[in-house]
């Protein structure tokens, strides 16, 4: 195998964007040198003629030259190692059918108070860390791909989730405190937010336009839940005990809540507002009691792929099929 490295000043990288068709791994460097190192391991050095790794206005870009992907041969592995004392980036982007795996970075030591994760296309953007402490975390999914965030604990000011298309977003944190959690779906996609131990939320907002689904599972509390569904989608928040909730439905969708104090329901169409025991102290509008089990937890601790070169021909076959 041949190996080539590219070195960048990590303190000047505010965005990392992957446009490659294959897996890219982003992780910590063992050396505190203020650098970000991109390492490409490949069976053919000719592949480097068609891969462009460069920095432009604070963005580290990993791209395949236009219409050159058919020239790639053999095997390839792309890894990025970054100094944990110089985590200046505030945006991570994956575009296309490739994947960006982010693991073991200290997400309580980012130089920026904000972090945005964006996945465009059919690929993956997965992030895993022991603890996440960020003022504002934004997760965006556009297309049929998926975004996944896992952590043992999290302290967030705001968590904004936007899902456009048919893709999925999963946030799995063992114990999480967030001031404002907002979820938006446009299309048929799904969002699942889960906490095994506890999820403490001040303001919870859930909005669907289309046939998508939002699920909160595990154990949690919220002071207020604003839930709106336009279309045939579903919102399930019975795992979250909300003090108060405002529910609005237009269409044939459904919203299931658990409310301690006051539930207000506004319905237009054939949709349904449902709640579980114990019932709210006060109910305004139409809502009815249902019996059932709590929503299942999503599978956690799914192993990341091994850091091994992958066969390019299998990637190309998959892309053609897709």
CSV table of C-alpha atoms in Angstrom, one decimal:
chain,number,residue,atom,x,y,z
A,1,UNK,CA,0.0,0.0,0.0
A,2,UNK,CA,1.1,3.6,-0.7
A,3,UNK,CA,0.6,6.4,1.7
A,4,UNK,CA,0.4,10.1,1.2
A,5,UNK,CA,-0.2,12.9,3.7
A,6,UNK,CA,-1.5,16.4,3.4
A,7,UNK,CA,-0.9,18.9,6.3
A,8,UNK,CA,-3.1,21.9,7.2
A,9,UNK,CA,-3.2,24.5,10.0
A,10,UNK,CA,-6.1,23.2,12.2
A,11,UNK,CA,-6.6,26.6,13.8
A,12,UNK,CA,-7.7,27.9,10.4
A,13,UNK,CA,-10.1,25.2,9.5
A,14,UNK,CA,-13.6,26.2,10.3
A,15,UNK,CA,-15.4,23.6,8.1
A,16,UNK,CA,-14.6,20.1,6.9
A,17,UNK,CA,-16.5,18.9,3.8
A,18,UNK,CA,-16.3,15.5,2.4
A,19,UNK,CA,-17.4,14.9,-1.2
A,20,UNK,CA,-15.6,11.6,-1.7
A,21,UNK,CA,-17.6,8.4,-2.6
A,22,UNK,CA,-15.9,6.4,0.1
A,23,UNK,CA,-15.5,6.3,3.9
A,24,UNK,CA,-13.6,9.1,5.6
A,25,UNK,CA,-12.6,8.9,9.2
A,26,UNK,CA,-12.0,12.0,11.4
A,27,UNK,CA,-10.4,11.5,14.8
A,28,UNK,CA,-7.9,12.9,17.3
A,29,UNK,CA,-4.2,13.2,16.7
A,30,UNK,CA,-1.7,11.9,19.2
A,31,UNK,CA,0.5,15.0,18.7
A,32,UNK,CA,-0.4,18.5,19.9
A,33,UNK,CA,1.0,20.4,17.0
A,34,UNK,CA,-1.9,22.5,15.8
A,35,UNK,CA,-2.2,20.5,12.7
A,36,UNK,CA,-4.8,18.6,10.8
A,37,UNK,CA,-3.3,15.7,8.7
A,38,UNK,CA,-5.2,14.0,5.9
A,39,UNK,CA,-3.7,10.6,5.2
A,40,UNK,CA,-4.6,8.6,2.1
A,41,UNK,CA,-3.7,4.9,1.9
A,42,UNK,CA,-4.1,3.4,-1.6
A,43,UNK,CA,-3.0,0.5,-3.7
A,44,UNK,CA,-2.5,2.8,-6.7
A,45,UNK,CA,-0.8,6.2,-6.6
A,46,UNK,CA,-2.6,7.0,-9.8
A,47,UNK,CA,-5.7,7.5,-7.7
A,48,UNK,CA,-4.2,10.7,-6.3
A,49,UNK,CA,-4.5,12.3,-9.7
A,50,UNK,CA,-8.2,12.3,-9.4
A,51,UNK,CA,-8.6,13.2,-5.7
A,52,UNK,CA,-8.4,16.9,-4.6
A,53,UNK,CA,-7.6,17.7,-1.0
A,54,UNK,CA,-7.3,21.4,-0.3
A,55,UNK,CA,-8.2,24.3,2.0
A,56,UNK,CA,-10.3,27.2,0.7
A,57,UNK,CA,-11.4,30.1,2.8
A,58,UNK,CA,-11.3,28.1,6.0
A,59,UNK,CA,-12.9,25.0,4.5
A,60,UNK,CA,-11.0,21.7,4.2
A,61,UNK,CA,-12.4,20.1,1.1
A,62,UNK,CA,-12.1,16.4,0.0
A,63,UNK,CA,-13.3,15.9,-3.5
A,64,UNK,CA,-13.0,13.7,-6.6
A,65,UNK,CA,-12.2,15.7,-9.7
A,66,UNK,CA,-15.2,16.1,-12.0
A,67,UNK,CA,-16.2,12.9,-13.8
A,68,UNK,CA,-13.0,11.2,-12.7
A,69,UNK,CA,-14.4,8.6,-10.4
A,70,UNK,CA,-14.5,5.9,-13.1
A,71,UNK,CA,-10.6,6.1,-13.2
A,72,UNK,CA,-10.2,5.1,-9.6
A,73,UNK,CA,-8.9,1.6,-9.1
A,74,UNK,CA,-7.8,-0.8,-6.4
A,75,UNK,CA,-8.3,0.1,-2.7
A,76,UNK,CA,-8.3,3.3,-0.7
A,77,UNK,CA,-8.6,4.6,2.9
A,78,UNK,CA,-8.9,8.2,3.9
A,79,UNK,CA,-8.2,9.4,7.5
A,80,UNK,CA,-8.1,12.8,9.0
A,81,UNK,CA,-6.3,13.3,12.3
A,82,UNK,CA,-6.6,16.7,14.1
A,83,UNK,CA,-5.0,18.2,17.1
A,84,UNK,CA,-7.5,18.2,20.0
A,85,UNK,CA,-6.2,21.5,21.3
A,86,UNK,CA,-7.0,23.2,18.0
A,87,UNK,CA,-10.6,22.2,17.2
A,88,UNK,CA,-11.6,25.4,15.4
A,89,UNK,CA,-14.2,23.8,13.1
A,90,UNK,CA,-17.8,24.6,13.6
A,91,UNK,CA,-19.3,22.7,10.5
A,92,UNK,CA,-18.9,19.1,9.3
A,93,UNK,CA,-20.5,18.3,5.9
A,94,UNK,CA,-20.9,15.1,4.0
A,95,UNK,CA,-22.2,15.3,0.4
A,96,UNK,CA,-23.1,12.5,-2.0
A,97,UNK,CA,-23.0,8.7,-1.3
A,98,UNK,CA,-19.9,8.6,0.8
A,99,UNK,CA,-19.6,8.6,4.6
A,100,UNK,CA,-17.9,10.8,7.3
A,101,UNK,CA,-17.2,9.0,10.6
A,102,UNK,CA,-16.2,11.2,13.5
A,103,UNK,CA,-15.0,9.5,16.6
A,104,UNK,CA,-13.4,10.2,20.0
A,105,UNK,CA,-13.0,14.0,19.6
A,106,UNK,CA,-13.5,16.0,22.8
A,107,UNK,CA,-16.7,17.8,21.9
A,108,UNK,CA,-16.5,19.8,25.1
A,109,UNK,CA,-13.3,21.5,23.9
A,110,UNK,CA,-14.4,23.0,20.6
A,111,UNK,CA,-13.2,26.6,20.1
A,112,UNK,CA,-16.6,27.5,18.7
A,113,UNK,CA,-19.8,27.4,20.8
A,114,UNK,CA,-21.6,26.1,17.7
A,115,UNK,CA,-21.5,22.9,15.8
A,116,UNK,CA,-23.4,22.1,12.6
A,117,UNK,CA,-23.6,18.6,11.1
A,118,UNK,CA,-24.9,18.4,7.5
A,119,UNK,CA,-25.6,15.4,5.3
A,120,UNK,CA,-26.7,15.9,1.7
A,121,UNK,CA,-27.5,12.9,-0.4
A,122,UNK,CA,-27.6,9.2,0.3
A,123,UNK,CA,-24.4,9.0,2.5
A,124,UNK,CA,-23.8,9.0,6.2
A,125,UNK,CA,-22.5,11.4,8.8
A,126,UNK,CA,-21.9,9.6,12.1
A,127,UNK,CA,-20.5,11.2,15.2
A,128,UNK,CA,-19.6,9.5,18.5
A,129,UNK,CA,-17.9,11.0,21.6
A,130,UNK,CA,-17.9,10.5,25.4
A,131,UNK,CA,-19.3,13.9,26.2
A,132,UNK,CA,-20.8,16.7,24.2
A,133,UNK,CA,-21.0,20.2,25.6
A,134,UNK,CA,-22.0,22.7,23.0
A,135,UNK,CA,-24.1,25.9,23.1
A,136,UNK,CA,-25.8,25.2,19.8
A,137,UNK,CA,-25.9,21.9,18.0
A,138,UNK,CA,-27.6,21.7,14.5
A,139,UNK,CA,-28.2,18.5,12.6
A,140,UNK,CA,-29.4,18.7,9.0
A,141,UNK,CA,-30.2,15.9,6.7
A,142,UNK,CA,-31.2,16.5,3.0
A,143,UNK,CA,-31.9,13.5,0.9
A,144,UNK,CA,-32.1,9.8,1.8
A,145,UNK,CA,-28.9,9.5,3.9
A,146,UNK,CA,-28.6,9.4,7.7
A,147,UNK,CA,-27.1,11.4,10.5
A,148,UNK,CA,-26.3,9.7,13.8
A,149,UNK,CA,-25.0,11.3,17.0
A,150,UNK,CA,-24.0,9.1,20.0
A,151,UNK,CA,-22.6,10.2,23.4
A,152,UNK,CA,-22.5,9.1,27.0
A,153,UNK,CA,-23.6,12.5,28.2
A,154,UNK,CA,-24.6,15.9,26.7
A,155,UNK,CA,-25.1,19.4,27.9
A,156,UNK,CA,-26.6,21.7,25.2
A,157,UNK,CA,-28.1,25.1,25.0
A,158,UNK,CA,-30.1,24.3,21.8
A,159,UNK,CA,-30.4,21.2,19.7
A,160,UNK,CA,-32.0,21.9,16.3
A,161,UNK,CA,-32.8,18.9,14.0
A,162,UNK,CA,-33.8,19.5,10.4
A,163,UNK,CA,-34.7,16.5,8.2
A,164,UNK,CA,-35.7,17.2,4.5
A,165,UNK,CA,-36.5,14.1,2.4
A,166,UNK,CA,-36.6,10.5,3.3
A,167,UNK,CA,-33.4,10.2,5.4
A,168,UNK,CA,-33.1,9.5,9.1
A,169,UNK,CA,-31.6,11.3,12.1
A,170,UNK,CA,-30.8,9.5,15.4
A,171,UNK,CA,-29.6,11.3,18.5
A,172,UNK,CA,-28.7,8.8,21.3
A,173,UNK,CA,-27.3,10.2,24.5
A,174,UNK,CA,-27.3,8.3,27.8
A,175,UNK,CA,-28.0,11.5,29.8
A,176,UNK,CA,-28.7,14.8,28.3
A,177,UNK,CA,-29.7,18.3,29.4
A,178,UNK,CA,-30.9,20.8,26.8
A,179,UNK,CA,-32.5,24.1,27.1
A,180,UNK,CA,-34.4,24.0,23.8
A,181,UNK,CA,-34.8,20.9,21.5
A,182,UNK,CA,-36.4,21.6,18.1
A,183,UNK,CA,-37.2,19.0,15.5
A,184,UNK,CA,-38.4,19.7,12.0
A,185,UNK,CA,-39.3,17.2,9.3
A,186,UNK,CA,-40.4,18.0,5.7
A,187,UNK,CA,-41.1,14.8,3.8
A,188,UNK,CA,-41.1,11.1,4.7
A,189,UNK,CA,-38.0,11.0,6.9
A,190,UNK,CA,-37.6,10.0,10.5
A,191,UNK,CA,-36.0,11.5,13.6
A,192,UNK,CA,-35.4,9.5,16.8
A,193,UNK,CA,-34.1,11.2,20.0
A,194,UNK,CA,-33.3,8.8,22.8
A,195,UNK,CA,-31.9,8.9,26.3
A,196,UNK,CA,-31.4,5.8,28.4
A,197,UNK,CA,-31.0,7.5,31.8
A,198,UNK,CA,-32.5,11.0,31.6
A,199,UNK,CA,-33.4,13.8,29.1
A,200,UNK,CA,-34.1,17.1,30.7
A,201,UNK,CA,-35.6,19.7,28.4
A,202,UNK,CA,-37.0,23.2,29.0
A,203,UNK,CA,-38.7,23.7,25.6
A,204,UNK,CA,-39.5,20.9,23.3
A,205,UNK,CA,-40.7,21.7,19.7
A,206,UNK,CA,-41.8,19.1,17.2
A,207,UNK,CA,-42.9,19.9,13.6
A,208,UNK,CA,-43.8,17.7,10.7
A,209,UNK,CA,-44.9,18.6,7.2
A,210,UNK,CA,-45.6,15.4,5.3
A,211,UNK,CA,-45.5,11.7,6.2
A,212,UNK,CA,-42.4,11.6,8.4
A,213,UNK,CA,-42.1,10.5,12.0
A,214,UNK,CA,-40.6,11.9,15.2
A,215,UNK,CA,-40.0,9.6,18.2
A,216,UNK,CA,-38.6,10.4,21.6
A,217,UNK,CA,-37.8,7.3,23.7
A,218,UNK,CA,-36.2,6.5,27.0
A,219,UNK,CA,-36.8,8.7,30.0
A,220,UNK,CA,-37.2,12.5,30.0
A,221,UNK,CA,-39.1,15.6,31.1
A,222,UNK,CA,-40.0,18.9,29.5
A,223,UNK,CA,-41.6,22.0,30.8
A,224,UNK,CA,-43.4,22.7,27.5
A,225,UNK,CA,-44.0,20.7,24.3
A,226,UNK,CA,-45.1,22.5,21.2
A,227,UNK,CA,-46.2,19.8,18.7
A,228,UNK,CA,-47.5,20.4,15.2
A,229,UNK,CA,-48.2,17.9,12.4
A,230,UNK,CA,-49.4,18.9,8.9
A,231,UNK,CA,-50.1,15.8,6.8
A,232,UNK,CA,-50.1,12.1,7.6
A,233,UNK,CA,-47.0,12.0,9.9
A,234,UNK,CA,-46.7,11.0,13.5
A,235,UNK,CA,-45.1,12.4,16.6
A,236,UNK,CA,-44.6,10.1,19.6
A,237,UNK,CA,-43.4,11.8,22.8
A,238,UNK,CA,-45.1,9.6,25.5
A,239,UNK,CA,-41.6,8.9,26.9
A,240,UNK,CA,-41.2,12.6,27.8
A,241,UNK,CA,-43.3,13.8,30.7
A,242,UNK,CA,-44.3,17.4,29.7
A,243,UNK,CA,-45.7,19.8,32.2
A,244,UNK,CA,-47.8,21.5,29.5
A,245,UNK,CA,-48.3,20.7,25.8
A,246,UNK,CA,-49.8,22.5,22.8
A,247,UNK,CA,-50.8,20.1,20.0
A,248,UNK,CA,-51.9,21.1,16.5
A,249,UNK,CA,-52.9,18.7,13.8
A,250,UNK,CA,-53.9,19.4,10.2
A,251,UNK,CA,-54.5,16.3,8.1
A,252,UNK,CA,-54.6,12.6,9.1
A,253,UNK,CA,-51.5,12.5,11.3
A,254,UNK,CA,-51.2,11.6,15.0
A,255,UNK,CA,-49.5,13.0,18.1
A,256,UNK,CA,-49.1,11.0,21.3
A,257,UNK,CA,-48.0,12.8,24.4
A,258,UNK,CA,-47.6,12.4,28.2
A,259,UNK,CA,-48.7,15.6,29.9
A,260,UNK,CA,-48.9,16.3,33.7
A,261,UNK,CA,-50.7,19.6,33.8
A,262,UNK,CA,-52.4,21.1,30.8
A,263,UNK,CA,-52.9,19.7,27.3
A,264,UNK,CA,-54.3,21.9,24.5
A,265,UNK,CA,-55.4,20.2,21.2
A,266,UNK,CA,-56.3,21.9,18.0
A,267,UNK,CA,-57.5,19.5,15.2
A,268,UNK,CA,-58.3,20.1,11.6
A,269,UNK,CA,-59.0,16.9,9.6
A,270,UNK,CA,-59.0,13.3,10.6
A,271,UNK,CA,-55.9,13.4,12.7
A,272,UNK,CA,-55.8,12.4,16.4
A,273,UNK,CA,-54.3,13.8,19.6
A,274,UNK,CA,-53.7,11.0,22.1
A,275,UNK,CA,-52.2,10.8,25.6
A,276,UNK,CA,-51.2,8.1,28.1
A,277,UNK,CA,-51.9,7.7,31.8
A,278,UNK,CA,-51.8,9.5,34.1
A,279,UNK,CA,-54.1,12.0,32.3
A,280,UNK,CA,-53.4,15.7,32.3
A,281,UNK,CA,-55.1,17.8,35.0
A,282,UNK,CA,-56.7,19.9,32.3
A,283,UNK,CA,-57.6,19.1,28.7
A,284,UNK,CA,-58.6,21.8,26.1
A,285,UNK,CA,-60.0,20.5,22.8
A,286,UNK,CA,-60.3,16.9,21.6
A,287,UNK,CA,-57.9,14.3,22.9
A,288,UNK,CA,-58.3,10.7,24.0
A,289,UNK,CA,-56.5,8.3,26.3
A,290,UNK,CA,-54.7,5.3,24.8
A,291,UNK,CA,-53.0,2.3,26.4
A,292,UNK,CA,-49.7,1.0,25.1
A,293,UNK,CA,-46.1,0.4,25.7
A,294,UNK,CA,-43.3,2.9,25.6
A,295,UNK,CA,-41.5,3.4,22.2
A,296,UNK,CA,-38.5,1.1,21.7
A,297,UNK,CA,-34.9,2.4,22.1
A,298,UNK,CA,-32.9,2.6,18.9
A,299,UNK,CA,-29.9,0.3,18.6
A,300,UNK,CA,-26.9,2.0,20.2
A,301,UNK,CA,-23.1,1.5,20.1
A,302,UNK,CA,-23.2,0.3,16.5
A,303,UNK,CA,-19.5,-0.3,15.6
A,304,UNK,CA,-17.9,2.1,13.2
A,305,UNK,CA,-16.2,0.4,10.2
A,306,UNK,CA,-12.6,-0.7,10.6
A,307,UNK,CA,-9.9,1.6,9.4
A,308,UNK,CA,-9.1,-0.6,6.4
A,309,UNK,CA,-8.8,0.2,2.7
A,310,UNK,CA,-12.0,-0.5,0.9
A,311,UNK,CA,-12.3,-1.9,-2.6
A,312,UNK,CA,-13.2,0.9,-5.0
A,313,UNK,CA,-14.9,-1.4,-7.5
A,314,UNK,CA,-17.5,-2.4,-4.9
A,315,UNK,CA,-18.1,1.3,-4.1
A,316,UNK,CA,-18.6,2.1,-7.8
A,317,UNK,CA,-21.0,-0.8,-8.2
A,318,UNK,CA,-23.1,0.3,-5.3
A,319,UNK,CA,-23.2,3.9,-6.7
A,320,UNK,CA,-24.4,2.6,-10.1
A,321,UNK,CA,-27.1,0.5,-8.4
A,322,UNK,CA,-28.2,3.4,-6.3
